PDB file of C-alpha atoms and ligand atoms in Angstrom:
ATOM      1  CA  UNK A 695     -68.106 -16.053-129.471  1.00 89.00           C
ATOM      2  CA  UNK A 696     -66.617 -19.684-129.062  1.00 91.00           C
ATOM      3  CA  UNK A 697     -67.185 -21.314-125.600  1.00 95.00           C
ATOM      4  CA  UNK A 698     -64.339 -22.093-123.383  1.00 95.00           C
ATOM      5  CA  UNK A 699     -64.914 -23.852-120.372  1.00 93.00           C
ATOM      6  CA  UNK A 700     -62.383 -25.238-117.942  1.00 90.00           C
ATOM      7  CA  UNK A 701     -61.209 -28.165-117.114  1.00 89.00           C
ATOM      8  CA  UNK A 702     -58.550 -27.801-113.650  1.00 81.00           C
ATOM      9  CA  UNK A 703     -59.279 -26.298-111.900  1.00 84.00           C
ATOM     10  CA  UNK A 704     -63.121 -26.777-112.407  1.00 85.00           C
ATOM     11  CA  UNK A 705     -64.747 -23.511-112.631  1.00 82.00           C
ATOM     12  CA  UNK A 706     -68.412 -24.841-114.274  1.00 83.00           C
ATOM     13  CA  UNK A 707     -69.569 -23.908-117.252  1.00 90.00           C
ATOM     14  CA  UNK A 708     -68.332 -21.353-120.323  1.00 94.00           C
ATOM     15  CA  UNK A 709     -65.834 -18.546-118.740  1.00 96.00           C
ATOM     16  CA  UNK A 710     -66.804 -14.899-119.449  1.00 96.00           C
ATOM     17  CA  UNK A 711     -63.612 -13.003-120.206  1.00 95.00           C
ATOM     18  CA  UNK A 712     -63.091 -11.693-116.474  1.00 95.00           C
ATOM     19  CA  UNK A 713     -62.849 -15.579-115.241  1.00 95.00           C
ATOM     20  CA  UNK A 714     -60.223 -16.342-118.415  1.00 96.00           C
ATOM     21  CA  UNK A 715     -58.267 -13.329-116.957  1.00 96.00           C
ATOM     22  CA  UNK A 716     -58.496 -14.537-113.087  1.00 96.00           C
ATOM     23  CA  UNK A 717     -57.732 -17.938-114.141  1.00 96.00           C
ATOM     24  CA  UNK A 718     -54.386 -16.464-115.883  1.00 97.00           C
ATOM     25  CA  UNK A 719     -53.747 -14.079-113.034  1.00 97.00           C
ATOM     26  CA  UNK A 720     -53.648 -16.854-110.631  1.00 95.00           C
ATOM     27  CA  UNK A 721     -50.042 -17.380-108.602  1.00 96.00           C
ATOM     28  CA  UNK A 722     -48.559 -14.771-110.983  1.00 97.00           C
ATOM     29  CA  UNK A 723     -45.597 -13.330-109.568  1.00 96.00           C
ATOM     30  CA  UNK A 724     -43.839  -9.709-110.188  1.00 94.00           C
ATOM     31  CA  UNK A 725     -41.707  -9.260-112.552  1.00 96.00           C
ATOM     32  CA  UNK A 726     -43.172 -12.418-113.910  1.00 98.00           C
ATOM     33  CA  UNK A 727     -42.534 -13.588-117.610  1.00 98.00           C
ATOM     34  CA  UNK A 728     -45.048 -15.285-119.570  1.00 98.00           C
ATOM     35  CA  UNK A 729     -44.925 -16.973-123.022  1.00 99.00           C
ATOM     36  CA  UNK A 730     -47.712 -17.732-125.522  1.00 98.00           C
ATOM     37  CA  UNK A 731     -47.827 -20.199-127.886  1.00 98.00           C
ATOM     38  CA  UNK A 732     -49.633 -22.374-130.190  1.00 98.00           C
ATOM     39  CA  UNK A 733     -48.919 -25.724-131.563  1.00 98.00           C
ATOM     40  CA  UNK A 734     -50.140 -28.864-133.429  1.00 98.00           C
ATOM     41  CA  UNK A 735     -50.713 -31.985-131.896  1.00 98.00           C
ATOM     42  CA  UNK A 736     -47.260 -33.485-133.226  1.00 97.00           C
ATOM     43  CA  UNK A 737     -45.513 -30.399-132.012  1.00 98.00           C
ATOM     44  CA  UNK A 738     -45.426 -27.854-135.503  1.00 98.00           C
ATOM     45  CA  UNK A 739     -45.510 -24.169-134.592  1.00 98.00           C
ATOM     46  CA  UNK A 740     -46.219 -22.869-138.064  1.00 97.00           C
ATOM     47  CA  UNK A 741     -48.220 -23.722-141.032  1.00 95.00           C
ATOM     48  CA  UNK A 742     -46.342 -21.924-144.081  1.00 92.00           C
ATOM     49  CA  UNK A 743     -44.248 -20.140-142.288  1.00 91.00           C
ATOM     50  CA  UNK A 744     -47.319 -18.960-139.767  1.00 93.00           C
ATOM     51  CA  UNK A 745     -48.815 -19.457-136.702  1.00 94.00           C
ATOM     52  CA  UNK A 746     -52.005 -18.454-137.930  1.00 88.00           C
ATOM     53  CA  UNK A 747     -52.836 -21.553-139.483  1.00 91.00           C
ATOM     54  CA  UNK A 748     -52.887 -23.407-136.466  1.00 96.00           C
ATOM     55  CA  UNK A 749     -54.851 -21.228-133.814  1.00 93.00           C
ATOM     56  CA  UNK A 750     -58.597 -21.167-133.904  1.00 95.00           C
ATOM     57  CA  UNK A 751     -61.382 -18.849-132.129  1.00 96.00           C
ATOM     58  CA  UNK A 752     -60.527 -19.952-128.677  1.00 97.00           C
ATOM     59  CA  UNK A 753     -56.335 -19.513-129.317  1.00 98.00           C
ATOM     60  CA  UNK A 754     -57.298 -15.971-130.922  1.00 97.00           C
ATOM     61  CA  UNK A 755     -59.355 -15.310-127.913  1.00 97.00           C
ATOM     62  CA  UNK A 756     -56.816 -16.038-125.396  1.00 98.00           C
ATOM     63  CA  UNK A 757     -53.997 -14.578-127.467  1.00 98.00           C
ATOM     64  CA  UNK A 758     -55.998 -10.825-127.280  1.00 97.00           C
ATOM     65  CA  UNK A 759     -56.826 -11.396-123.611  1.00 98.00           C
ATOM     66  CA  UNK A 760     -53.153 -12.444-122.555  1.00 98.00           C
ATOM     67  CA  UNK A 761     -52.300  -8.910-123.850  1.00 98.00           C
ATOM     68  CA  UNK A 762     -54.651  -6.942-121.336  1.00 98.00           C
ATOM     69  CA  UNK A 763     -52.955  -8.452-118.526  1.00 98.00           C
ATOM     70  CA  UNK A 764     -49.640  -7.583-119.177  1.00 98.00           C
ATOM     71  CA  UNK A 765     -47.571  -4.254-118.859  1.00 98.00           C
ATOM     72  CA  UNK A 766     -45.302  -5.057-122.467  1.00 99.00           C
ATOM     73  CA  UNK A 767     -45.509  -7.600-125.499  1.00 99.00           C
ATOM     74  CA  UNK A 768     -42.071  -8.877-126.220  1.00 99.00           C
ATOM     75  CA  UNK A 769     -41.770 -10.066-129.799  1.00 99.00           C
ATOM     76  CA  UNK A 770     -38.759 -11.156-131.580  1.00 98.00           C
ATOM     77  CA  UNK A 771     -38.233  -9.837-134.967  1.00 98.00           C
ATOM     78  CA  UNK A 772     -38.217 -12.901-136.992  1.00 98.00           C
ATOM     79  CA  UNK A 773     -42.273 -12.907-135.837  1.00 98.00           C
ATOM     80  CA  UNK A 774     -42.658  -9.645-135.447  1.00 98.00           C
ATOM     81  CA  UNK A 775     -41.744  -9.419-139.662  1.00 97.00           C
ATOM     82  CA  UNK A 776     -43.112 -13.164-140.420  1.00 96.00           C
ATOM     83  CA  UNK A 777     -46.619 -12.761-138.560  1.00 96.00           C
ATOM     84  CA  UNK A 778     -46.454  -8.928-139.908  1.00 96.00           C
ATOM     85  CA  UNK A 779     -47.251  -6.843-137.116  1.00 98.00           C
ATOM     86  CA  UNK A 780     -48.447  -3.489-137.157  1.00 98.00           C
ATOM     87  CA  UNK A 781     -48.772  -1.223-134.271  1.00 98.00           C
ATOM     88  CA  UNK A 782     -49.752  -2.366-130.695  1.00 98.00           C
ATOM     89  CA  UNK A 783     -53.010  -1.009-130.348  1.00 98.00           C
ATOM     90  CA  UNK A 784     -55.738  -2.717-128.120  1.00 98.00           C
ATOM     91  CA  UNK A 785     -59.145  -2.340-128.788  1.00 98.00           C
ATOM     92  CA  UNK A 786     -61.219  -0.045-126.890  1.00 98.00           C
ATOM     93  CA  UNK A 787     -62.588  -3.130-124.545  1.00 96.00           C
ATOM     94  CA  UNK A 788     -59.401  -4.693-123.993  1.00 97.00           C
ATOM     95  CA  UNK A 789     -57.912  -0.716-123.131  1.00 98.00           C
ATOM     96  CA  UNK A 790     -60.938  -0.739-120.378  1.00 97.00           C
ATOM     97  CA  UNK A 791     -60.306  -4.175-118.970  1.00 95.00           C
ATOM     98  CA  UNK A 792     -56.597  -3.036-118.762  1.00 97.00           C
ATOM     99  CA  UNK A 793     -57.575  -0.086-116.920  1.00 97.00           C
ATOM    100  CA  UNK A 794     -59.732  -1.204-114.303  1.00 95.00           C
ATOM    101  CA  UNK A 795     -57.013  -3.733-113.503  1.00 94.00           C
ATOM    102  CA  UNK A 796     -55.179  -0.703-112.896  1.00 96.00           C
ATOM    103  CA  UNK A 797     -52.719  -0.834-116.148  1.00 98.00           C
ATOM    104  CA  UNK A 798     -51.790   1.807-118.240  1.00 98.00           C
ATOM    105  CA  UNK A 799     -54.269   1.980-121.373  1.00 98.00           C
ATOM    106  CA  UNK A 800     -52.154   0.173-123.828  1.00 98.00           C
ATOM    107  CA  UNK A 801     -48.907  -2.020-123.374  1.00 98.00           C
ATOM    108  CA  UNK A 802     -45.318  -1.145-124.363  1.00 98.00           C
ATOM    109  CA  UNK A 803     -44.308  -3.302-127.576  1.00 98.00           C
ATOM    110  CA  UNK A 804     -40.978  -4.272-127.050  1.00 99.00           C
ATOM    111  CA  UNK A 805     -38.850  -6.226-130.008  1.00 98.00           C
ATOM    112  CA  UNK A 806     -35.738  -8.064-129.741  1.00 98.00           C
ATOM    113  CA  UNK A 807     -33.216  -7.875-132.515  1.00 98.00           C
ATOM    114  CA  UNK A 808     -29.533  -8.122-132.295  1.00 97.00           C
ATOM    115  CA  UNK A 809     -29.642  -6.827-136.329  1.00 96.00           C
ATOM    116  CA  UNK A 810     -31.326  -4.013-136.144  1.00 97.00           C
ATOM    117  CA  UNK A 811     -32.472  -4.381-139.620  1.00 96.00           C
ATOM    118  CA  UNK A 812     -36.311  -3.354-139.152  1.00 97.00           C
ATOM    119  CA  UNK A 813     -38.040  -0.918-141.228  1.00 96.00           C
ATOM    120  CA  UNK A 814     -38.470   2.791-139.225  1.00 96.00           C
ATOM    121  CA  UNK A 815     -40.982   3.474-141.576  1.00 96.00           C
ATOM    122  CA  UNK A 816     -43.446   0.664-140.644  1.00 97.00           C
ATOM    123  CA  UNK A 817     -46.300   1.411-138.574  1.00 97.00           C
ATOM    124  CA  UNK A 818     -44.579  -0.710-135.303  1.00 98.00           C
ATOM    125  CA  UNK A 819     -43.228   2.957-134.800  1.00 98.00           C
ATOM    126  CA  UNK A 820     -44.858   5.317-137.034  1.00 97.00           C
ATOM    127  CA  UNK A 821     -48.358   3.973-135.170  1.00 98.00           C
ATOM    128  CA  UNK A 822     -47.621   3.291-131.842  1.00 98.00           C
ATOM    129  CA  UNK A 823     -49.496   4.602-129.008  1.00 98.00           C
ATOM    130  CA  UNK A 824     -46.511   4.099-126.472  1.00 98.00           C
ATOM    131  CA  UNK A 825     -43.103   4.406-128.167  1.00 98.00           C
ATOM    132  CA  UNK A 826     -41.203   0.937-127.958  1.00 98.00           C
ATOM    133  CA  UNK A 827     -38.804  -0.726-127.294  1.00 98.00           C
ATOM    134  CA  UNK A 828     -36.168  -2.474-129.343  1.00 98.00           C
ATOM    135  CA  UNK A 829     -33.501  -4.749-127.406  1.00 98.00           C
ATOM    136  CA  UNK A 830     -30.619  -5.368-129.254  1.00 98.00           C
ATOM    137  CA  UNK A 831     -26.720  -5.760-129.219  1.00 98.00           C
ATOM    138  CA  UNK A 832     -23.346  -4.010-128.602  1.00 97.00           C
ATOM    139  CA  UNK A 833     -22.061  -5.863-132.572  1.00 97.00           C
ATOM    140  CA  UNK A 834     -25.431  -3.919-134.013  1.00 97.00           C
ATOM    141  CA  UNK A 835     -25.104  -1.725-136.732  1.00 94.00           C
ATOM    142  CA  UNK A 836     -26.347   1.619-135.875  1.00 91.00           C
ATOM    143  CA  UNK A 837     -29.112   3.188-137.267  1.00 91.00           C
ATOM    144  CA  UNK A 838     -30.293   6.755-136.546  1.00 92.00           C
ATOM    145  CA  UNK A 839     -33.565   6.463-138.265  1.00 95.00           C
ATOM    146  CA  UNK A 840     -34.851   3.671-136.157  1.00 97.00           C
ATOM    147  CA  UNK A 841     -33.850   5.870-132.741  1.00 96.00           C
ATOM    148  CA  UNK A 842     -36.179   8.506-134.320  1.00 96.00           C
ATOM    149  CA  UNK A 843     -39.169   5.578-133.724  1.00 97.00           C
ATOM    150  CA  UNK A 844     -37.970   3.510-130.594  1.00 98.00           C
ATOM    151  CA  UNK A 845     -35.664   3.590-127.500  1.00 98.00           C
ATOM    152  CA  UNK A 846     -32.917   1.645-128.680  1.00 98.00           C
ATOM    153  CA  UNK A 847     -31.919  -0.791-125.058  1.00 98.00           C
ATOM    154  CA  UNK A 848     -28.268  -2.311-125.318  1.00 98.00           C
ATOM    155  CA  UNK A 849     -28.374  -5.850-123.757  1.00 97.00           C
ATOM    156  CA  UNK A 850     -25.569  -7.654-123.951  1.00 97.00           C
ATOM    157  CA  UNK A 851     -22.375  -8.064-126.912  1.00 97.00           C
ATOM    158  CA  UNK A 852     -23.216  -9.883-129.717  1.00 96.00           C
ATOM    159  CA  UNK A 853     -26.451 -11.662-128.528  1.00 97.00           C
ATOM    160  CA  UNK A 854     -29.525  -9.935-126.231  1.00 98.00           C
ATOM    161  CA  UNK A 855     -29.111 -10.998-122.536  1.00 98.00           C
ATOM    162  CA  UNK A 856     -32.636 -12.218-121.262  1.00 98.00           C
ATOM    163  CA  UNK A 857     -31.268 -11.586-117.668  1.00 98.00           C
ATOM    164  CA  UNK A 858     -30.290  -7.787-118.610  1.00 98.00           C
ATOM    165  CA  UNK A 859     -33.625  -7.091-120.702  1.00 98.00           C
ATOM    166  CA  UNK A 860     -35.871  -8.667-118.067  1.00 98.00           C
ATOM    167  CA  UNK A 861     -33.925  -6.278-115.505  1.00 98.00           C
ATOM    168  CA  UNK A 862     -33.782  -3.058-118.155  1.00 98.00           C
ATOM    169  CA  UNK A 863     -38.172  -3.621-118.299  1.00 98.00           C
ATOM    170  CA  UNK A 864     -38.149  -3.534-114.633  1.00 98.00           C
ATOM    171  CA  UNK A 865     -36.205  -0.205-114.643  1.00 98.00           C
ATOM    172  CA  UNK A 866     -38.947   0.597-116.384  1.00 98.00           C
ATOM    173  CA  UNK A 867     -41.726  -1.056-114.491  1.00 98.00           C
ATOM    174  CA  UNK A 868     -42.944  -3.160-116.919  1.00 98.00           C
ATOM    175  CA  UNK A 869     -42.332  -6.048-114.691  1.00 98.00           C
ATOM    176  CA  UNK A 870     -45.322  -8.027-116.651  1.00 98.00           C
ATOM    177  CA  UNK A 871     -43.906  -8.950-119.393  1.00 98.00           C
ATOM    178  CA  UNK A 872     -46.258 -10.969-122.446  1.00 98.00           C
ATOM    179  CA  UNK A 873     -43.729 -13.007-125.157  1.00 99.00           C
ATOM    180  CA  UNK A 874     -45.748 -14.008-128.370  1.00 98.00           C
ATOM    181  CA  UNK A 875     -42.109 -15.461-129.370  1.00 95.00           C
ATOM    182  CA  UNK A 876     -40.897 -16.748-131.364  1.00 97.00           C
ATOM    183  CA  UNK A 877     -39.326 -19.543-131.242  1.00 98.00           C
ATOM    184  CA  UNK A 878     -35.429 -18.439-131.503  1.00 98.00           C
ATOM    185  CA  UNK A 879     -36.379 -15.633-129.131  1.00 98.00           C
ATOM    186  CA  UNK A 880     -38.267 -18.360-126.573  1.00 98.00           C
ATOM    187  CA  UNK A 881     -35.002 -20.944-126.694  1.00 98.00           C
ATOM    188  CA  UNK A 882     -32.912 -18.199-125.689  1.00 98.00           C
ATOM    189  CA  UNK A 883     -35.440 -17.111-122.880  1.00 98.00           C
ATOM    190  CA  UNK A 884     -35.231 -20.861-121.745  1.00 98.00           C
ATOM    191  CA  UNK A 885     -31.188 -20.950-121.736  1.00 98.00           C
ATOM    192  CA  UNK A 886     -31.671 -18.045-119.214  1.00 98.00           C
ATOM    193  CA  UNK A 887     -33.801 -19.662-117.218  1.00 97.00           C
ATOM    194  CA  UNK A 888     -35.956 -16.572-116.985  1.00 98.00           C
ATOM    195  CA  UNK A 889     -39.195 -17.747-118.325  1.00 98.00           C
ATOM    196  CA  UNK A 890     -42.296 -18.226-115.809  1.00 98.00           C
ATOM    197  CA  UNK A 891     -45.107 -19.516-117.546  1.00 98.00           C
ATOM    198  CA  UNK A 892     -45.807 -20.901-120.417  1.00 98.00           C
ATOM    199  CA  UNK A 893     -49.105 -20.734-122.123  1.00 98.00           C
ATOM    200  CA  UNK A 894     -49.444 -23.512-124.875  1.00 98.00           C
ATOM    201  CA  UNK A 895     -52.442 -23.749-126.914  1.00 98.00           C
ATOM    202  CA  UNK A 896     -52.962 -27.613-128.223  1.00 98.00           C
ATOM    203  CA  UNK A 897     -54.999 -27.117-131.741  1.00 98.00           C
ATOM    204  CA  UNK A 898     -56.657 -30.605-132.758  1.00 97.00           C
ATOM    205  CA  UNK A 899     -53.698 -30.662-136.237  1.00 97.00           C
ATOM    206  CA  UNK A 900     -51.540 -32.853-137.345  1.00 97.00           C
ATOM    207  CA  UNK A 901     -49.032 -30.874-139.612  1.00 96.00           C
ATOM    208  CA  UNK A 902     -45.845 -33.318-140.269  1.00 95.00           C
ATOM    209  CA  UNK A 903     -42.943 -32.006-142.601  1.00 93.00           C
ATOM    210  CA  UNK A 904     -39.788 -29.730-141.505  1.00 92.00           C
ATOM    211  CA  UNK A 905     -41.836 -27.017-139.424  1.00 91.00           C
ATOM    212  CA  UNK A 906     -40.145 -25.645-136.242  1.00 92.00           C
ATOM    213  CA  UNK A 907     -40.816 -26.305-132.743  1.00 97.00           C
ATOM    214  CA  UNK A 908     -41.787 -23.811-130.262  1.00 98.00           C
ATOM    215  CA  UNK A 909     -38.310 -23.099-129.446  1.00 98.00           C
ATOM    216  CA  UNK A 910     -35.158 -23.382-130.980  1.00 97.00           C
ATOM    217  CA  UNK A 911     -31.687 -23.720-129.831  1.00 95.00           C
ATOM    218  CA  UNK A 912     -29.934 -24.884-126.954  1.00 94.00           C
ATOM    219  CA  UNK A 913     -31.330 -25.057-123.419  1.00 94.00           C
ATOM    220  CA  UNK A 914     -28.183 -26.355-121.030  1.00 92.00           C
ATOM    221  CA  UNK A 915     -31.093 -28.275-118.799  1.00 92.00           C
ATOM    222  CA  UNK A 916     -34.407 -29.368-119.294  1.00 93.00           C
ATOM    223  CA  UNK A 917     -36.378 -26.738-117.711  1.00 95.00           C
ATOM    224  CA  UNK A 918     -39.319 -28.649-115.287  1.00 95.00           C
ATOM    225  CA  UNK A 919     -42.529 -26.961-115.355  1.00 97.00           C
ATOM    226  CA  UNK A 920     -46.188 -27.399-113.345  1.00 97.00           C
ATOM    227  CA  UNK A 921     -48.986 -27.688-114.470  1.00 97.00           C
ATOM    228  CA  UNK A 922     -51.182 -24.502-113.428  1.00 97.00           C
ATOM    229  CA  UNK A 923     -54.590 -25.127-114.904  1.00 96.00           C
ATOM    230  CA  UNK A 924     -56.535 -26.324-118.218  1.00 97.00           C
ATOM    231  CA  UNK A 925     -59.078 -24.558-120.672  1.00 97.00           C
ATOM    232  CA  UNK A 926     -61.014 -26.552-123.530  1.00 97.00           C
ATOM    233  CA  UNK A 927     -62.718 -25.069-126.050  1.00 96.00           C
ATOM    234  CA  UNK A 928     -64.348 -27.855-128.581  1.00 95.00           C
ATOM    235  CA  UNK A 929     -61.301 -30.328-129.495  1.00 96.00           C
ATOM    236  CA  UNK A 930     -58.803 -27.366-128.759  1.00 97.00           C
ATOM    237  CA  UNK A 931     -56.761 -27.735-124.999  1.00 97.00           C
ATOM    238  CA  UNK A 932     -55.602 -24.347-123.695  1.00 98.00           C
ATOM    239  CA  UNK A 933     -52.794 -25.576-121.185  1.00 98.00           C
ATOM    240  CA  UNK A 934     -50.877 -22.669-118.853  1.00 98.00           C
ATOM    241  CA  UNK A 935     -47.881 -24.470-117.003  1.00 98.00           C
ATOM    242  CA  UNK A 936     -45.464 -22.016-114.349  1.00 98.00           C
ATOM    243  CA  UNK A 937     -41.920 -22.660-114.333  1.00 97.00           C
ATOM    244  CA  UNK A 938     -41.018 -24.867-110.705  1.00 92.00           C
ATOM    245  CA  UNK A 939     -37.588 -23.568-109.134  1.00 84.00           C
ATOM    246  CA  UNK A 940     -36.221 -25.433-106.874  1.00 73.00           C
TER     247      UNK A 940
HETATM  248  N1  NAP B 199     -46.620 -21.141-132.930  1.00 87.31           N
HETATM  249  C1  NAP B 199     -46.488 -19.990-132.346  1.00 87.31           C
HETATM  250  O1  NAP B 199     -47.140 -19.728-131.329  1.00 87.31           O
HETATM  251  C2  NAP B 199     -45.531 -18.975-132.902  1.00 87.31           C
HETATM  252  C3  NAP B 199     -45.285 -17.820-132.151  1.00 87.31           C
HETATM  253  C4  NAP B 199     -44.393 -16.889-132.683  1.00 87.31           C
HETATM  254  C5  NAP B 199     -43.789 -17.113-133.900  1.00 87.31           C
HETATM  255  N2  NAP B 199     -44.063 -18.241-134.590  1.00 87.31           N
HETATM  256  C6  NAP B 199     -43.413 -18.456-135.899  1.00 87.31           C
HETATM  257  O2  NAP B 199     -42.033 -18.586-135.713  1.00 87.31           O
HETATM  258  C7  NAP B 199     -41.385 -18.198-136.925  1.00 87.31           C
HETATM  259  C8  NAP B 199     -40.217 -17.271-136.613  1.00 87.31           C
HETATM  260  O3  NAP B 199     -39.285 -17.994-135.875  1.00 87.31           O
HETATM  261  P1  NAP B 199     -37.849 -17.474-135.543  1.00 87.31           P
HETATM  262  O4  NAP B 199     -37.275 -18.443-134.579  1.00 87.31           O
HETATM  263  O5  NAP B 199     -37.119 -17.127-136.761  1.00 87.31           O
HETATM  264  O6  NAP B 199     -38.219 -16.083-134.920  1.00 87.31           O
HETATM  265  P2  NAP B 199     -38.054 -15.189-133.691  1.00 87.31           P
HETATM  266  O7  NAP B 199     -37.544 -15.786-132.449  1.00 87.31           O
HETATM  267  O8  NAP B 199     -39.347 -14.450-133.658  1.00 87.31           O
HETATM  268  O9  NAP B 199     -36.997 -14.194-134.328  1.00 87.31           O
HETATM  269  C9  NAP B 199     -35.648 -14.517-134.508  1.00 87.31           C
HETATM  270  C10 NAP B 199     -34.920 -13.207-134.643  1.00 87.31           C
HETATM  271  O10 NAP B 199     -35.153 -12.418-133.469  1.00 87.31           O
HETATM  272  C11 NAP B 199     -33.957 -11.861-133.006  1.00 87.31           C
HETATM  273  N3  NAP B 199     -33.570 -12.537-131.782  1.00 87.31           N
HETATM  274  C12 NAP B 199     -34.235 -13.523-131.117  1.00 87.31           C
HETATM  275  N4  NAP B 199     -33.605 -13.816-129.971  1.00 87.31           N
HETATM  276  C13 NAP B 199     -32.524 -13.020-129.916  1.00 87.31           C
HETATM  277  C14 NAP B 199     -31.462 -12.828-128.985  1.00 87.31           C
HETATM  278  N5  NAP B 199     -31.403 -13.545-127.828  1.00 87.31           N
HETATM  279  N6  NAP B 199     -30.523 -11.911-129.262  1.00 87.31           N
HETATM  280  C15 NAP B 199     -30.569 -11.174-130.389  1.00 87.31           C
HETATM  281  N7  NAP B 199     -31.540 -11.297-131.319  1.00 87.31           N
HETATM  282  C16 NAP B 199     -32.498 -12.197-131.073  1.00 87.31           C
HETATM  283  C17 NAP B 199     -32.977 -12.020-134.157  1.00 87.31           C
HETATM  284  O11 NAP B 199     -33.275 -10.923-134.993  1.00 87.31           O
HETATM  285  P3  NAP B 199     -32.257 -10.234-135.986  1.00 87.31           P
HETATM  286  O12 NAP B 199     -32.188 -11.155-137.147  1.00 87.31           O
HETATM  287  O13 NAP B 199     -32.903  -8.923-136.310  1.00 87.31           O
HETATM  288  O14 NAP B 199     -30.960 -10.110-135.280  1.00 87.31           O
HETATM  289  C18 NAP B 199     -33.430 -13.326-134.760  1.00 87.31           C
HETATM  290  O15 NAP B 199     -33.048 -13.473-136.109  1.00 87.31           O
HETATM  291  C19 NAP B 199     -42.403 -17.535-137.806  1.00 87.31           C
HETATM  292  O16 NAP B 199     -42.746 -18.421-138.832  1.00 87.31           O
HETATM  293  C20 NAP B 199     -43.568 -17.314-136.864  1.00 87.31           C
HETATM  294  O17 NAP B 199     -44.780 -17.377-137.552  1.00 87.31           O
HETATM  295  C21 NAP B 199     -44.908 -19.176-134.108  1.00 87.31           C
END
């Protein structure tokens, strides 16, 4: 396994998995809405279309222990069909961590689309241990067979709400809520002013060309965030920053 150490705060030496998740628990509020992302260098979010191309051992090892300290994993569907996830099933390590933090076993996926055009038969639904989620629009066509799979959340008239899903997950009590994006779903999170923390992984790439940014669209203010701590593994920086409010 790849070493990640820390550099602020200073914790000494390579961090076993409990310190990574104390070190991303730290000041986290309830409900409290954290982001994940990874990105070259000069600011690319994809390589062909992928995120994978840019994350490394450490990224991948954050990315799977973000997800054990959280109570859903809100995905957009543009990633949710690009990245092709399956099911949201944590391993049987990451279901005991979750547990003796005092989680349920495995987290509620939850997907925004304001289409609606995702496939029932994939296994998002036909594998999931907890049934999801989808967040979607009033203007959406509807579709029976996807019901069958999901609970089908209304948020808002012809675009989802951030404001009204964030407050329709804590109906629910999933008030720790993980985004893996992407980066439509993230600018529209940032209009709303509803997004806590942001976890950026820094990969040592330079990418150029068209690629997209992080997020997309328009944010009315620039949104002024702290810097909460700093994890290095090799040439890769693992940055968290929380969201200051005045
Ligand atoms: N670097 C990273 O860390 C990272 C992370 C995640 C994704 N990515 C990459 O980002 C790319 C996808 O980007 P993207 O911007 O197209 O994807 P996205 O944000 O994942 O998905 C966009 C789609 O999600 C739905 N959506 C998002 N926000 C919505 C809102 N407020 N209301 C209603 N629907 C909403 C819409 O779905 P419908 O079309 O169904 O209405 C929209 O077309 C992929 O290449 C992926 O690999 C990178």
């Amino acid at each position: 396994m790849v070493d990640i150490t820390s550099v602020l705060p200073d914790l000494g030496g390579a961090l076993d998995d409990v310190a990574i998740g104390d070190h991303y628990s730290a000041g986290v509020g309830s409900p409290w809405l954290r982001a994940n992302f990874v990105s070259s260098i000069d600011g690319a979010a994809t390589v062909e279309n992928k995120s994978g191309g840019l994350g490394g051992e450490a990224d991948r090892r954050v990315f799977d222990l973000l997800r054990t300290l959280c109570d859903v994993v809100l995905v957009a569907a543009g990633t949710v069909k690009a990245e092709g996830y399956g099911a949201m099933i944590l391993d049987a390590a990451s279901v005991e961590a979750r547990v003796a933090a005092g989680l349920k076993p495995q987290p509620t996926f939850a997907i925004v689309s304001g289409s609606l055009s995702l496939d029932p038969k994939s296994r998002v639904f036909a594998d999931a241990p907890v049934r999801p989620l989808i967040f979607t629009t009033e203007s959406a066509p509807p579709n029976a067979a996807l019901s069958r799979g999901a609970d089908i959340v209304v948020c808002g008239a012809t675009t989802v709400d951030p404001v009204a899903m964030v407050a329709e997950l804590a109906k629910r009590q999933l008030t720790r809520i993980h985004c893996e994006g992407g980066p439509s779903l993230f600018g529209s999170l940032l209009a709303a002013d509803v997004v806590d923390e942001l976890c950026l992984t820094v990969s040592p790439l330079l990418v150029g060309g068209e690629s997209s940014r992080i997020a997309k669209g328009v944010v009315p203010d620039t949104r002024t965030m702290s810097l909460a701590g700093i994890l290095r593994s090799e040439d890769t920086l693992l940055l968290r920053y929380v969201r200051t409010r005045p």
